[in-house]
XYZ file of C-alpha atoms in Angstrom:
492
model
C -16.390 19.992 -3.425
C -15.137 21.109 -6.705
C -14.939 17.176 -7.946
C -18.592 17.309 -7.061
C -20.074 20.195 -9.080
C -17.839 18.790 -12.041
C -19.677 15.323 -11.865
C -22.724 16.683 -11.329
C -22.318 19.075 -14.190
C -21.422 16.197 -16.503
C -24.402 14.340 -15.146
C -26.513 17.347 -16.736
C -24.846 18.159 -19.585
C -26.024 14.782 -21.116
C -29.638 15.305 -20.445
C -29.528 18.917 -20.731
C -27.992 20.337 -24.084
C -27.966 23.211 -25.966
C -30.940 23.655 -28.137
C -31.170 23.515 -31.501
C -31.973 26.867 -32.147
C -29.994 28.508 -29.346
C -26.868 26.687 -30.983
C -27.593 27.844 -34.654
C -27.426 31.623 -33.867
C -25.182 32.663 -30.915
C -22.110 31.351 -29.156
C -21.088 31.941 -25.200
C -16.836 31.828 -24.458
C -16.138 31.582 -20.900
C -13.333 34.004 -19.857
C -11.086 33.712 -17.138
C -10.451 37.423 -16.818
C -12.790 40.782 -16.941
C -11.215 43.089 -19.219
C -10.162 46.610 -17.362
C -11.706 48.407 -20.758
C -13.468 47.869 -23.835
C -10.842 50.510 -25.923
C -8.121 47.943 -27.467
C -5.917 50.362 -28.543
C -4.508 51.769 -24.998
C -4.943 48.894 -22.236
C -2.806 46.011 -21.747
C -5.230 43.446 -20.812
C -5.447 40.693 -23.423
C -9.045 39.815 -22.327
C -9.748 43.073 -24.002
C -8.887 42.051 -27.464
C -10.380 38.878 -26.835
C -13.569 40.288 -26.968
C -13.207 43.634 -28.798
C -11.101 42.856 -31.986
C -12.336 42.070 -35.746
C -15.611 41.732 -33.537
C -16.287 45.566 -32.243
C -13.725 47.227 -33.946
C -11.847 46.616 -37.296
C -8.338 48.017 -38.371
C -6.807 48.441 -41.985
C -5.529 44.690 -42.099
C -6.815 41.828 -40.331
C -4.884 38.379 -39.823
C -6.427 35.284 -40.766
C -6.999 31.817 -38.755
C -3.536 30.581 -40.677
C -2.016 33.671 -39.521
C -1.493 35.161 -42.797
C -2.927 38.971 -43.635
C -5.748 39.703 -45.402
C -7.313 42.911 -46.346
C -10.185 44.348 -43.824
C -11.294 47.894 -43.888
C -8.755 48.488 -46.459
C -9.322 46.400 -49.572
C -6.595 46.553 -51.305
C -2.756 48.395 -50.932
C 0.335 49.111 -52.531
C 3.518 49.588 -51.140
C 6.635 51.444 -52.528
C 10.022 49.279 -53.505
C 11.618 51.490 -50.738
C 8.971 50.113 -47.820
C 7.971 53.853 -47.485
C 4.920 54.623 -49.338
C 1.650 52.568 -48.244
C -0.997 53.303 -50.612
C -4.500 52.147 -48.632
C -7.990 51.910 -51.203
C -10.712 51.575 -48.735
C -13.937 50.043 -48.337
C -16.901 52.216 -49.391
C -20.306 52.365 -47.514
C -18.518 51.612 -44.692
C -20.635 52.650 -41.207
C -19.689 53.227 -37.376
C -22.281 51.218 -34.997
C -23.565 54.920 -34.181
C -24.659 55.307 -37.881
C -21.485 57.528 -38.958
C -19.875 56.879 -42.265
C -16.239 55.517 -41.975
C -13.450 57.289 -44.749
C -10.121 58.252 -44.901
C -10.599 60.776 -42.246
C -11.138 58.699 -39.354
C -7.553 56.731 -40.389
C -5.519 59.790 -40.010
C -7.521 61.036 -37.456
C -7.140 57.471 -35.802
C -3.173 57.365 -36.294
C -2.454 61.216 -35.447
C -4.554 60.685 -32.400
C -2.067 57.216 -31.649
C 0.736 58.973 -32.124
C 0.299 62.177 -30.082
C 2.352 63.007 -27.516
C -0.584 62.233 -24.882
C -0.844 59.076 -26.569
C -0.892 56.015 -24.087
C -1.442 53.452 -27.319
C 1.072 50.840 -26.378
C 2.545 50.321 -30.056
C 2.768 53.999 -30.178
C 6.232 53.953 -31.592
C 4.899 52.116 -34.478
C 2.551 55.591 -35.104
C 5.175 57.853 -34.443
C 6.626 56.336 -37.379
C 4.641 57.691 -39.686
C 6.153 60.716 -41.641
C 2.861 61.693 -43.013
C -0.266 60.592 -43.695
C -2.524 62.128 -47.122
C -6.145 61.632 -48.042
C -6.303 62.598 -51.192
C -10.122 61.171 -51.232
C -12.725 59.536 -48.896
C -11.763 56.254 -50.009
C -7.744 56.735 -50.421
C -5.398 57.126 -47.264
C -0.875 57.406 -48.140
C 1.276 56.336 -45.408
C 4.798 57.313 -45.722
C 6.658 56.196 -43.125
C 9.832 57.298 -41.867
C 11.847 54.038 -41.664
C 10.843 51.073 -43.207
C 8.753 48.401 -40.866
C 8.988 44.659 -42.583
C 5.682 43.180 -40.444
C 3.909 46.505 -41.217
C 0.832 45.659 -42.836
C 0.510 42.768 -39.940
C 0.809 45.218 -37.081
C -2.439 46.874 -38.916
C -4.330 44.085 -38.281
C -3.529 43.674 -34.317
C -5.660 45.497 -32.031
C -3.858 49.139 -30.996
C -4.556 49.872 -35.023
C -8.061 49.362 -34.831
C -9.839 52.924 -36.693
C -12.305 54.596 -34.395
C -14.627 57.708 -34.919
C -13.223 60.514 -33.379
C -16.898 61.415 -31.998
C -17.197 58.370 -30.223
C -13.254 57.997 -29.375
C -13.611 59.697 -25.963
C -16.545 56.504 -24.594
C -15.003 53.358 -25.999
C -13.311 52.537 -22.885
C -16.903 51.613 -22.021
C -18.982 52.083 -24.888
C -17.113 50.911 -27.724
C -18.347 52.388 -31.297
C -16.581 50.776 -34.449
C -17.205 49.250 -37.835
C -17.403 45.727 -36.616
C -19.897 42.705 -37.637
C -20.883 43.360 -33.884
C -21.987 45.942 -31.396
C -22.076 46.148 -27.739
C -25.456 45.302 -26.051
C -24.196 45.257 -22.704
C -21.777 44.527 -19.989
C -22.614 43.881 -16.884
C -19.627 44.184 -14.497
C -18.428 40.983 -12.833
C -20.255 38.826 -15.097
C -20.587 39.181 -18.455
C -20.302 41.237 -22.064
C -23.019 40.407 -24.880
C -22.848 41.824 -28.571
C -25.165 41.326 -31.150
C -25.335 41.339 -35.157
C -24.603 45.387 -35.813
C -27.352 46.582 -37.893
C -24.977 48.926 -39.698
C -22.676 46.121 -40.883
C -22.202 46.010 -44.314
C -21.414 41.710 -44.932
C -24.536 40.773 -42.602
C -25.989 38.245 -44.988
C -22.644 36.016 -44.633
C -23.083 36.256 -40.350
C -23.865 32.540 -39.060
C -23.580 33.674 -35.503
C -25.914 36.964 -34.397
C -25.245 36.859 -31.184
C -22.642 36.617 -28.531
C -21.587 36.227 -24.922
C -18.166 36.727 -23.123
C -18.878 34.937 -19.519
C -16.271 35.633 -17.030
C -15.481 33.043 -15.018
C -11.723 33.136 -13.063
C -13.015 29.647 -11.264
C -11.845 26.839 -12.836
C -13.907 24.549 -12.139
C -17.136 26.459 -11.991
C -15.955 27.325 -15.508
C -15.913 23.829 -16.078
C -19.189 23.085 -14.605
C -20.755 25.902 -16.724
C -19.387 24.108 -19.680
C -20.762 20.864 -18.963
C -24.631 22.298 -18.622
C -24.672 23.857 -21.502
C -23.838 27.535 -20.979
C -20.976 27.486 -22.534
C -19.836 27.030 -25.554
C -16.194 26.726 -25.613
C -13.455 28.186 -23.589
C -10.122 27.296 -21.777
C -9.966 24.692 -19.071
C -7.376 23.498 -16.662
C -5.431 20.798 -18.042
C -5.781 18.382 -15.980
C -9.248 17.791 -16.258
C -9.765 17.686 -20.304
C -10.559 13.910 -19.654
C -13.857 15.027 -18.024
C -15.104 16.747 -21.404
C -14.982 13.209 -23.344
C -17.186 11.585 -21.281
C -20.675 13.178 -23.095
C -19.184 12.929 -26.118
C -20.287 17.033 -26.722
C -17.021 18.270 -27.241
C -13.697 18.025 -29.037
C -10.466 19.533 -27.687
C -8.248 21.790 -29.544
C -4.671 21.976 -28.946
C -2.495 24.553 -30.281
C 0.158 27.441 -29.826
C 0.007 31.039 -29.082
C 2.370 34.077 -28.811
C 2.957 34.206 -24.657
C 6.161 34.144 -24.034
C 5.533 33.188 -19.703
C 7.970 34.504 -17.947
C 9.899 35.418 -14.988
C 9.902 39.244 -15.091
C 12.884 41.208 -13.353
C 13.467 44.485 -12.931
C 16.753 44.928 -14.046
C 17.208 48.578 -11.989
C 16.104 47.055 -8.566
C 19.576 47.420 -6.487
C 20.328 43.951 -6.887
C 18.621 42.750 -10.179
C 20.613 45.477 -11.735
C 24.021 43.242 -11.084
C 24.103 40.921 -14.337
C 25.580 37.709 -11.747
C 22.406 38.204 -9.630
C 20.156 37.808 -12.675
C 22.416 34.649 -13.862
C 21.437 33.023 -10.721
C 18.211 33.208 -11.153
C 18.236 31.770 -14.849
C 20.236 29.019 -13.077
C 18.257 28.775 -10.760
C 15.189 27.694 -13.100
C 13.959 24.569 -14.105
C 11.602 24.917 -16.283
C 10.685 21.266 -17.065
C 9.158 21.158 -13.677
C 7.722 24.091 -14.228
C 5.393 23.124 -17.100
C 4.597 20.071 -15.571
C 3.858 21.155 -12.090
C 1.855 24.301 -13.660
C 0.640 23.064 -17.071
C 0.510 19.696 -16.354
C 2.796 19.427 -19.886
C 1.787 21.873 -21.803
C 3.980 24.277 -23.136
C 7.816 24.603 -24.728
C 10.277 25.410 -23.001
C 12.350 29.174 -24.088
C 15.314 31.031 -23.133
C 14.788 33.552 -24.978
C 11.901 36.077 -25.680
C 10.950 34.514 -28.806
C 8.109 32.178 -30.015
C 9.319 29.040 -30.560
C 6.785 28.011 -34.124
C 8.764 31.145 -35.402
C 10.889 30.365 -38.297
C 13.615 33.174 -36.769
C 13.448 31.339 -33.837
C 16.851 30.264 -31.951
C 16.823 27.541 -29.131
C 18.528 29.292 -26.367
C 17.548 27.287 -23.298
C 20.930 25.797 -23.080
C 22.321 29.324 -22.626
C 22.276 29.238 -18.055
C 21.154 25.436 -17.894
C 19.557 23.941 -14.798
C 22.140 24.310 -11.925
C 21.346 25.514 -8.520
C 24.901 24.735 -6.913
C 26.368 27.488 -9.858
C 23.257 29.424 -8.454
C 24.516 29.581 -5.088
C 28.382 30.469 -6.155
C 27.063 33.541 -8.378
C 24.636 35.172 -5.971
C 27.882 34.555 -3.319
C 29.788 36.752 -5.952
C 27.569 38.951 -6.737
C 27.843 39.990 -2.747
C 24.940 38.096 -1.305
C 26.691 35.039 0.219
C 23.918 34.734 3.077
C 21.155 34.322 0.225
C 19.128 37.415 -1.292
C 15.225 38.619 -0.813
C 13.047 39.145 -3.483
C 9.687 39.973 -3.673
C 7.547 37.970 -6.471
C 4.097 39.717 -7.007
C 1.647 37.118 -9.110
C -0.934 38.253 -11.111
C -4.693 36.278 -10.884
C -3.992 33.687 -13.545
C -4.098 30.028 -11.792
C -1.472 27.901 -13.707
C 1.484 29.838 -14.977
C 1.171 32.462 -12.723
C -0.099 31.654 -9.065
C 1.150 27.249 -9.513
C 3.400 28.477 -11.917
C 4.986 30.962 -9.305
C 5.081 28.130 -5.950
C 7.287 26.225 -8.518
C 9.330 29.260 -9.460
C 9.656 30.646 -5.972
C 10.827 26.820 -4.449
C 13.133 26.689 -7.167
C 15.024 30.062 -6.128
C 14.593 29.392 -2.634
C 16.578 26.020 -3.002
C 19.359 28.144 -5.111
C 20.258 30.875 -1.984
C 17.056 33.209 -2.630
C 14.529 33.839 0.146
C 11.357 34.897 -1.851
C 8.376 36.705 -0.567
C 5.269 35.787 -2.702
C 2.559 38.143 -2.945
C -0.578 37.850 -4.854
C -2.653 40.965 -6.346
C -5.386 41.495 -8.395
C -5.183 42.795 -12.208
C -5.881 46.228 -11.377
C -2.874 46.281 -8.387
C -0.414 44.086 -10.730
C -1.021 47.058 -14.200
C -0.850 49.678 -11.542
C 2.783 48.380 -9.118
C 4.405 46.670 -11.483
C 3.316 47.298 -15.078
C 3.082 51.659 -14.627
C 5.182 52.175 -11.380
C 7.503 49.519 -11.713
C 7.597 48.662 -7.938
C 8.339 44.941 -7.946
C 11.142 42.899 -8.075
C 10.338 39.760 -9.570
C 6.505 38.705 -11.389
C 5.162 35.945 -13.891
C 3.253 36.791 -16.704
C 2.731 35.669 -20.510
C 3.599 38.650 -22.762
C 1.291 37.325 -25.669
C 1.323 39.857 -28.560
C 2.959 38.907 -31.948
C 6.500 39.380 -32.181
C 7.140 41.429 -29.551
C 11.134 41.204 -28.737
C 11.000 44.987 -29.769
C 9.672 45.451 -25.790
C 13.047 45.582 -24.823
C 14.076 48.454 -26.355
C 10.929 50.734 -25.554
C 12.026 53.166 -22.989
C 10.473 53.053 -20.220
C 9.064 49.664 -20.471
C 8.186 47.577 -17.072
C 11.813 45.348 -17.224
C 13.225 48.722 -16.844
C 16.064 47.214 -19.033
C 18.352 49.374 -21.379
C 20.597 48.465 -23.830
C 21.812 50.717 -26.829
C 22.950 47.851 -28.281
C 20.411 45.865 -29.310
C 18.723 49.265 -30.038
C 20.183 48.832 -32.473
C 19.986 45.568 -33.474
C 15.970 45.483 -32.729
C 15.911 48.517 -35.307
C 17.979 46.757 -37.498
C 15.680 43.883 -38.260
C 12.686 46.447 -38.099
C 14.091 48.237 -40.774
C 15.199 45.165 -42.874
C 13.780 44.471 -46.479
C 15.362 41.454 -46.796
C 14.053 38.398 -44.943
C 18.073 37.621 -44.845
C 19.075 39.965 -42.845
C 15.921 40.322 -40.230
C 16.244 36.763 -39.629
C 20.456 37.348 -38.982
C 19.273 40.411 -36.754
C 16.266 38.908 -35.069
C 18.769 35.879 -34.157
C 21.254 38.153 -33.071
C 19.096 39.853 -30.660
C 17.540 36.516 -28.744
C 21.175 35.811 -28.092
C 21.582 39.127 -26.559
C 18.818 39.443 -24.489
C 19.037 35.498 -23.319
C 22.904 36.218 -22.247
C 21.683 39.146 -20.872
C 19.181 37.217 -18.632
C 16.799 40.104 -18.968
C 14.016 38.150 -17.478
C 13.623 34.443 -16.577
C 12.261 33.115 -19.639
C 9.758 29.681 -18.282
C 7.865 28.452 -21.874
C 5.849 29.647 -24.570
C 2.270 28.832 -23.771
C 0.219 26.235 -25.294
C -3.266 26.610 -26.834
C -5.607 23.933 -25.607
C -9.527 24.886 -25.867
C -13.036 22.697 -25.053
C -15.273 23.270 -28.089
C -18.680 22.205 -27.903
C -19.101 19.915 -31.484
C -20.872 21.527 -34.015
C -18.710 24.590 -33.657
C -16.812 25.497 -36.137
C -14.012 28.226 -36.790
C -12.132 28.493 -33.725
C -8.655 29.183 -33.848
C -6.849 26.365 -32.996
C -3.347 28.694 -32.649
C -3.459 32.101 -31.053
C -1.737 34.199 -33.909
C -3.378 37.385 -32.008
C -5.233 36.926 -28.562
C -9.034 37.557 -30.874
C -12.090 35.349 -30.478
C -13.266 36.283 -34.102
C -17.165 35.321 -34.026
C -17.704 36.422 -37.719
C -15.883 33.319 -38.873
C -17.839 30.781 -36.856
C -20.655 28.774 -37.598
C -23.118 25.690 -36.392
C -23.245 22.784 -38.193
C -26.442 22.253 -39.476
């Protein structure tokens, strides 16, 4: 059935294209996933950056389509030899959607708020941080922080630093106010988001694109078949069928990387996942080859650590528990479970690295002494059980912000994993001024958490996007998890 609507899709896509003038002034993305919120700041989701960032909501810094910083709501900025003292000059005549002017107030009030002790920001430890923050005009915020942060000015620009007005702060869950090139027309639950051109925007003369749509779509190949009539503009499909989108010769495919680090998560204070033999097993016990082949069909790198592989501090660790389920079998025997051990794996809705991604995963274990119990739950049951409560043994999922090894040292955090050690060590390349010695440290602490076998770590996932020709300035690599529509444009 599904083979069907896809031919019949491609069928009409090549009497049935996109306008002219439709293509000239908006853009649709088809979604897999409905966010949970529209605030980017406090949920989780990466389907809500994909829609809100550098598009709703703007912070001090923004990061370019190479990856590389660039200045945003802040124009320009010194910082102190010590790494202490930011010094921020803003943008003047800055507005909110609602009309409000933007200034120096709204950043403190913005990073106080992120730092409180009700705070449920998930980089709030990079707000707490903060010694103090001055205003000694509207256009002129100081940061002093209390240790030094190396990738500060880069964690500006990703979406939990986004500046919001605190009159609107209470709505943007579901009615997002910032100082974006876009504002929120509606969202219709279940289907869709739209934004349009923000009236109060100050750059609107350099806006190509006025208008667009966030579809959500979790079918693949209804996703697919939207696509193919014209609906679409560009989005992610399943890799096995990109062959189907150069047969109308509409489209071009776009392979690259991102930051998602897929893997097996554990939680280390389960009875048994708290033994460090158990956990060995398990990384023994994984092949992950077969994984992004059965899953990805091929795309992807393989990782053993939690690390992004197109990172120049990156350490190849994948030989650190190779492939061996016999030496799987001996260490779950002496770690007390000669008979085999049952695990439950709860899979979030993603198709591929999750729900294939997970039949691989749980076969694999099986075949090493595990008996594993697969369930499947919605978004809203796997951020509620396993992401806040922590009641899971074993899930999949692609942690895909930008160098995020410090995870493993936040208390509290869903691997319910502590180790003072590489506290330490994570703090240590934090803290670093010279590139040296974060690189030594940032090494040093892959090593640790891959010995460790802190999680099963699968593959770093792969970029690969269907753009509809003509469309231009998509990011090809996922340096943030940000569809950023003010940098697109039709070809005339």
């Amino acid at each position: 059935m599904k083979k069907l609507l896809i031919a019949a899709a491609v069928a009409s896509a090549v009497i049935a294209p996109l306008t002219a003038e439709a293509a000239k002034t908006s853009v649709s993305y088809g979604m897999r996933l409905e966010p949970p919120g529209l605030d980017p700041r406090t949920g989780a989701a990466a389907a809500i950056s994909r829609i809100t960032l550098y598009n709703i909501f703007e912070g001090l810094t923004r990061i370019d389509i190479d990856g590389n910083v660039q200045p945003a709501l802040a124009k320009s900025w010194t910082v102190s030899p010590d790494g202490l003292v930011y010094t921020f000059k803003l943008e003047e005549g800055v507005k909110f959607h609602d009309g409000s002017d933007f200034d120096s107030s709204d950043v403190k009030y913005t990073f106080e708020e992120n730092a409180a002790e009700n705070s449920v920001n998930k980089r709030k430890g990079r707000f707490t941080n903060i010694a103090s923050i001055e205003t000694p005009d509207a256009a002129t915020v100081i940061l002093t922080l209390k240790e030094p942060r190396g990738d500060f000015l880069a964690q500006l620009g990703e979406s939990t630093a986004v500046i919001v007005d605190p009159e609107s702060d209470g709505s943007n869950a579901t009615k997002p106010v910032g100082t974006g090139p876009y504002k929120l027309v509606r969202w219709i639950k279940g289907d869709s988001v739209k934004l349009a051109m923000a009236d109060t925007y100050r750059d609107k003369a350099n806006l190509k694109i006025k208008t667009a749509t966030f579809r959500f779509i979790n079918d693949d190949a209804a996703r697919m078949a939207t696509l193919l009539t014209g609906d679409l503009d560009f989005t992610s499909v399943p890799n096995e069928t990109l062959e189907q989108f150069t047969l109308t010769g509409q489209f071009r495919i776009i392979e690259g990387t991102t930051n998602g680090e897929t893997i097996l998560s554990t939680n280390n204070k389960s009875e048994a996942l708290s033994k460090l033999k158990v956990r060995q097993a398990i990384a023994h016990a994984i092949n992950r080859q077969e994984i992004i082949d059965g899953a990805m069909f091929g795309y992807g790198t393989p990782i053993g650590s939690h690390f992004a592989p197109h990172h120049p501090d990156y350490v190849d660790l994948t030989g650190t528990y190779p492939y061996d389920p016999e030496k799987s079998k001996a260490l779950l025997a002496e770690a007390g479970y000669p008979n085999g051990l049952e695990l439950s794996l709860k899979l979030p809705p993603v198709d591929d690295y999750a729900r294939k991604g997970g039949q691989i995963v749980a076969s694999q274990l099986n075949k090493a002494g595990f008996k594993i119990n697969i369930e499947n739950v919605d978004w809203p049951k796997w951020l509620d059980e396993v992401y806040k409560k922590k009641n899971y043994d074993l899930s999949i999922v692609s942690h895909v912000e930008p160098m995020d090894i410090s995870i493993y040292s936040r208390k509290g955090y869903y691997f319910n994993y502590e180790n003072p050690e590489l506290d330490k060590v994570i703090n240590a390349a934090q803290v670093a001024l010279s590139p040296a010695v974060k690189t030594a440290k940032l090494q040093e602490a892959q090593k640790m958490i891959a010995e460790d076998a802190v999680n099963g770590f699968l593959f770093q996932l792969a970029a690969v996007q269907v753009v509809r020709k003509g469309l231009n300035g998509v990011w090809p690599n996922w340096h943030l998890f940000v569809t950023d529509i003010a940098r697109m444009s039709w070809e005339d």
